[in-house]
XYZ file of C-alpha atoms in Angstrom:
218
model
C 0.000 0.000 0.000
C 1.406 3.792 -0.893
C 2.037 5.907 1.609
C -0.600 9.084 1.884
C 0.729 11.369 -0.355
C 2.010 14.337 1.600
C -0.106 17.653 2.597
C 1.811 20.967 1.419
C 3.338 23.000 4.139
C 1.533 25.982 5.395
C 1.595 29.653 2.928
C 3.902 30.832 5.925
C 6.602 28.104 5.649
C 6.875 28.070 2.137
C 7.049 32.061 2.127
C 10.019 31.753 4.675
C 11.462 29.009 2.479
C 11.883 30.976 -0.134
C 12.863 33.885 1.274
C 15.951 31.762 2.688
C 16.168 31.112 -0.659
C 16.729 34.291 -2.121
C 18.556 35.808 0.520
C 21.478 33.344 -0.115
C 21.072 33.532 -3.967
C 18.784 36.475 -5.136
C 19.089 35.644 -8.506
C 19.751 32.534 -9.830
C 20.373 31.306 -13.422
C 19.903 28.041 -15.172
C 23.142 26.203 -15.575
C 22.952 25.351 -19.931
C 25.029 27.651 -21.786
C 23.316 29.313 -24.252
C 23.984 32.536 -26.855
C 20.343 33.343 -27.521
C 16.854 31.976 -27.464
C 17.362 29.316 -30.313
C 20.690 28.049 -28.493
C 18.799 27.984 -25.459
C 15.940 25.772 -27.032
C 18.718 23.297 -28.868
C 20.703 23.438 -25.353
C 17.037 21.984 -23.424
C 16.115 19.440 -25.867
C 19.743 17.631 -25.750
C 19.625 17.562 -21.827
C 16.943 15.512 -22.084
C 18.129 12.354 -20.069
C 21.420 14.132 -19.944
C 23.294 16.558 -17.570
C 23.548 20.252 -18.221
C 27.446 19.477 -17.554
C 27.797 17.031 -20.394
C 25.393 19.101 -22.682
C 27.635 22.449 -22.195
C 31.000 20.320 -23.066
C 29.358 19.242 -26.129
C 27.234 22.473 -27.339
C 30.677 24.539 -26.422
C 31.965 24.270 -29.962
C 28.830 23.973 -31.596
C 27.754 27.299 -30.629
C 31.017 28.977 -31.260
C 29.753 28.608 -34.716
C 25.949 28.147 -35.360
C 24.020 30.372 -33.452
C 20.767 30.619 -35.812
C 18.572 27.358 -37.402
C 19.645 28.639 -40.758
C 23.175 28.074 -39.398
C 22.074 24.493 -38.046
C 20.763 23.400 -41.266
C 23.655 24.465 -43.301
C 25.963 22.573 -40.616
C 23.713 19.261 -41.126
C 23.016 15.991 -39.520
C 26.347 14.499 -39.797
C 27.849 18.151 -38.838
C 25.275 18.345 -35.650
C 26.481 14.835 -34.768
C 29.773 15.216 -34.736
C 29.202 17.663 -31.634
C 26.869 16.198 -29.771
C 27.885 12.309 -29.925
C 28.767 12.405 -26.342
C 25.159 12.626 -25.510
C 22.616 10.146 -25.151
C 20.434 9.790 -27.779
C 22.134 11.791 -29.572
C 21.135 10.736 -33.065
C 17.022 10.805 -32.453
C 18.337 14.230 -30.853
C 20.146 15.369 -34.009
C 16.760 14.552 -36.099
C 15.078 16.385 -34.172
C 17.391 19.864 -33.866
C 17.227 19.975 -37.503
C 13.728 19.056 -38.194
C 12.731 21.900 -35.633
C 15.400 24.315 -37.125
C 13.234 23.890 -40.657
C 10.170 24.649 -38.771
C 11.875 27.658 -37.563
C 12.934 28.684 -40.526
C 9.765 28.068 -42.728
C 7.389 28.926 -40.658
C 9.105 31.672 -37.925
C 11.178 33.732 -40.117
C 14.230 32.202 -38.134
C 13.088 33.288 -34.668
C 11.643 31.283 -31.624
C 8.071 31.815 -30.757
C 7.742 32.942 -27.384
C 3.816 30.606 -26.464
C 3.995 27.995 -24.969
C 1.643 26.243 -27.234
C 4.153 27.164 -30.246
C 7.323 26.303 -28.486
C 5.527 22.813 -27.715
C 4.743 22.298 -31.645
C 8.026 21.893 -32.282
C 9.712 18.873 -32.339
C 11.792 17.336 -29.422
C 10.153 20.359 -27.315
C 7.974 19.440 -24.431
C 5.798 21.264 -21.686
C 9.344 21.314 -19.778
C 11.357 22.653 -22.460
C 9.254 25.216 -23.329
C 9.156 25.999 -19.491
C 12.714 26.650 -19.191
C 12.824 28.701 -22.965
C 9.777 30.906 -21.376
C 11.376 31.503 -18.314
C 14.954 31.841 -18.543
C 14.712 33.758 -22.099
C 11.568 35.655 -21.739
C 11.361 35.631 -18.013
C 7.832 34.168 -17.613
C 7.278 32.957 -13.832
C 6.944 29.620 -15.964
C 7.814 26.077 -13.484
C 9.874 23.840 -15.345
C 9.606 20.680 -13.655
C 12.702 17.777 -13.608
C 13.221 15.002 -11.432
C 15.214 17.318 -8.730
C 12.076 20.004 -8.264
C 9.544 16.845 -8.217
C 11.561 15.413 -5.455
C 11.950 18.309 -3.293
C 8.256 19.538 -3.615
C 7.205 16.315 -2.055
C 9.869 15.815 -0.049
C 9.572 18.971 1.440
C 6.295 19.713 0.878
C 6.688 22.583 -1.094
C 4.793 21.205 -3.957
C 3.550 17.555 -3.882
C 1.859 15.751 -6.333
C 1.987 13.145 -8.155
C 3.031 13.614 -11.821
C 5.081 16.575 -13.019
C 1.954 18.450 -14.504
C 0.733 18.028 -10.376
C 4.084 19.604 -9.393
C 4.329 22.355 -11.528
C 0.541 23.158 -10.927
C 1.296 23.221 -7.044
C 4.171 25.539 -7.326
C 2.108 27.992 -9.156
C -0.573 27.492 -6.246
C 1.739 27.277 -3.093
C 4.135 29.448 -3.779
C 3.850 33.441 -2.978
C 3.943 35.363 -6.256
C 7.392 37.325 -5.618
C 9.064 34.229 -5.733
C 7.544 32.725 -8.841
C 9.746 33.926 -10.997
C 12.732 31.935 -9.767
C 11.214 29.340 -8.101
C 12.259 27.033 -10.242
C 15.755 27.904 -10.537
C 15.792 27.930 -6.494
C 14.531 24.275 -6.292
C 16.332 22.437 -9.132
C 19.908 24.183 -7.669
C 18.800 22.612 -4.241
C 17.273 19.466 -5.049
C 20.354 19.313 -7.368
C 23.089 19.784 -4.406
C 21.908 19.815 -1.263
C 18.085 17.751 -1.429
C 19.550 14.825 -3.303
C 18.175 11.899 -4.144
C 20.198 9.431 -1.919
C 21.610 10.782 1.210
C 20.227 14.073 1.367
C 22.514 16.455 2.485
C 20.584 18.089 5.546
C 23.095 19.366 7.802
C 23.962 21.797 4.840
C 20.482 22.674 3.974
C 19.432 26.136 4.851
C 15.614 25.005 5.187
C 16.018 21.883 7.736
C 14.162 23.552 10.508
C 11.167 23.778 8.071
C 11.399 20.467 6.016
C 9.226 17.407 7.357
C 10.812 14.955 5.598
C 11.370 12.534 8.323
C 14.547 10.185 7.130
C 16.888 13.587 7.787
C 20.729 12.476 7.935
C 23.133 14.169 10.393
């Protein structure tokens, strides 16, 4: 039998959460490298199943020198490859760059639309991609939801639910306004180093006082 599925914390927790947040990093940034909006959107659909670490090795090169999906579909599928072979799945990946770099082109005039519902046309661009491209390029208080901010909203009970869609819809709920904008950022940097998946790291975490989760390691 499942456990009960957490309760969220009280509006006055989570508000002093996040201030604790943003008093130790008041602004932070998403950690792909990007030059631009159409970087950023190539940069998001290779980290799928990959880390933003491996992604920025491989996209290092590859935007020194294609910066635009004209540029991408000059430099072609073996050219795209070539960069980006240290990443998994990186040949369904490669498809799908170039397939969404024609869209771009043909239907865009070369620039990435900035609705949701557009960004999610494309392909190899999900609700999370086009999360992170709203957010971090246009700076919508969008809530891009990975396996690090789904862990920490119901660990913590920040934001339980139980799919990503539930997550994402509970930060937007639970979550004061001020703090929407980075929320995201604040949650994936701390469910990425401190709230980890195995052996949380709770004697460094600035929230402990407020967390319930009950398996806390000293």
């Amino acid at each position: 039998m499942k456990p009960a599925m957490r309760k969220p914390l009280p509006y006055h927790v989570i508000d002093e959460i996040f201030a604790r947040f943003a008093a130790a990093e008041p602004t932070p940034e998403g950690e792909l490298e990007h030059v631009n909006a159409y970087t950023l959107v190539v940069a998001v659909a290779l980290s799928a199943q990959a880390t933003d670490a491996g992604v920025n090795k491989a996209t290092r090169a590859l935007f020194a020198k294609v910066t635009t999906p004209q540029q991408m579909l000059d430099l072609g599928e073996d050219g795209l490859i070539e960069h980006i072979k240290t990443i998994g799945l990186y040949r369904n990946k490669a498809k799908n760059v170039l397939k969404m770099s024609r869209i771009l082109v043909d239907e865009y005039g070369g620039e990435v639309p900035c609705s949701r519902a557009a960004l999610e046309s494309l392909p190899g661009v999900g609700r999370k991609t086009a999360n992170v491209v709203l957010n971090m390029w246009w700076k919508h208080p969008a809530q891009a939801v990975d396996t690090h901010i789904f862990r920490l909203g119901n660990r913590t009970g920040i934001a339980p639910g139980k799919d990503v869609v539930a997550v994402e819809r509970a930060i937007e709920d639970n979550v004061p306004a001020p703090y929407q904008l980075h929320a995201h950022h604040w949650m994936i940097l701390h469910g990425r180093y401190v709230c980890v998946a195995r052996k949380p790291k709770c004697p460094a975490c600035l929230i402990r006082d407020l967390c319930p989760f009950e398996e806390k390691t000293e």
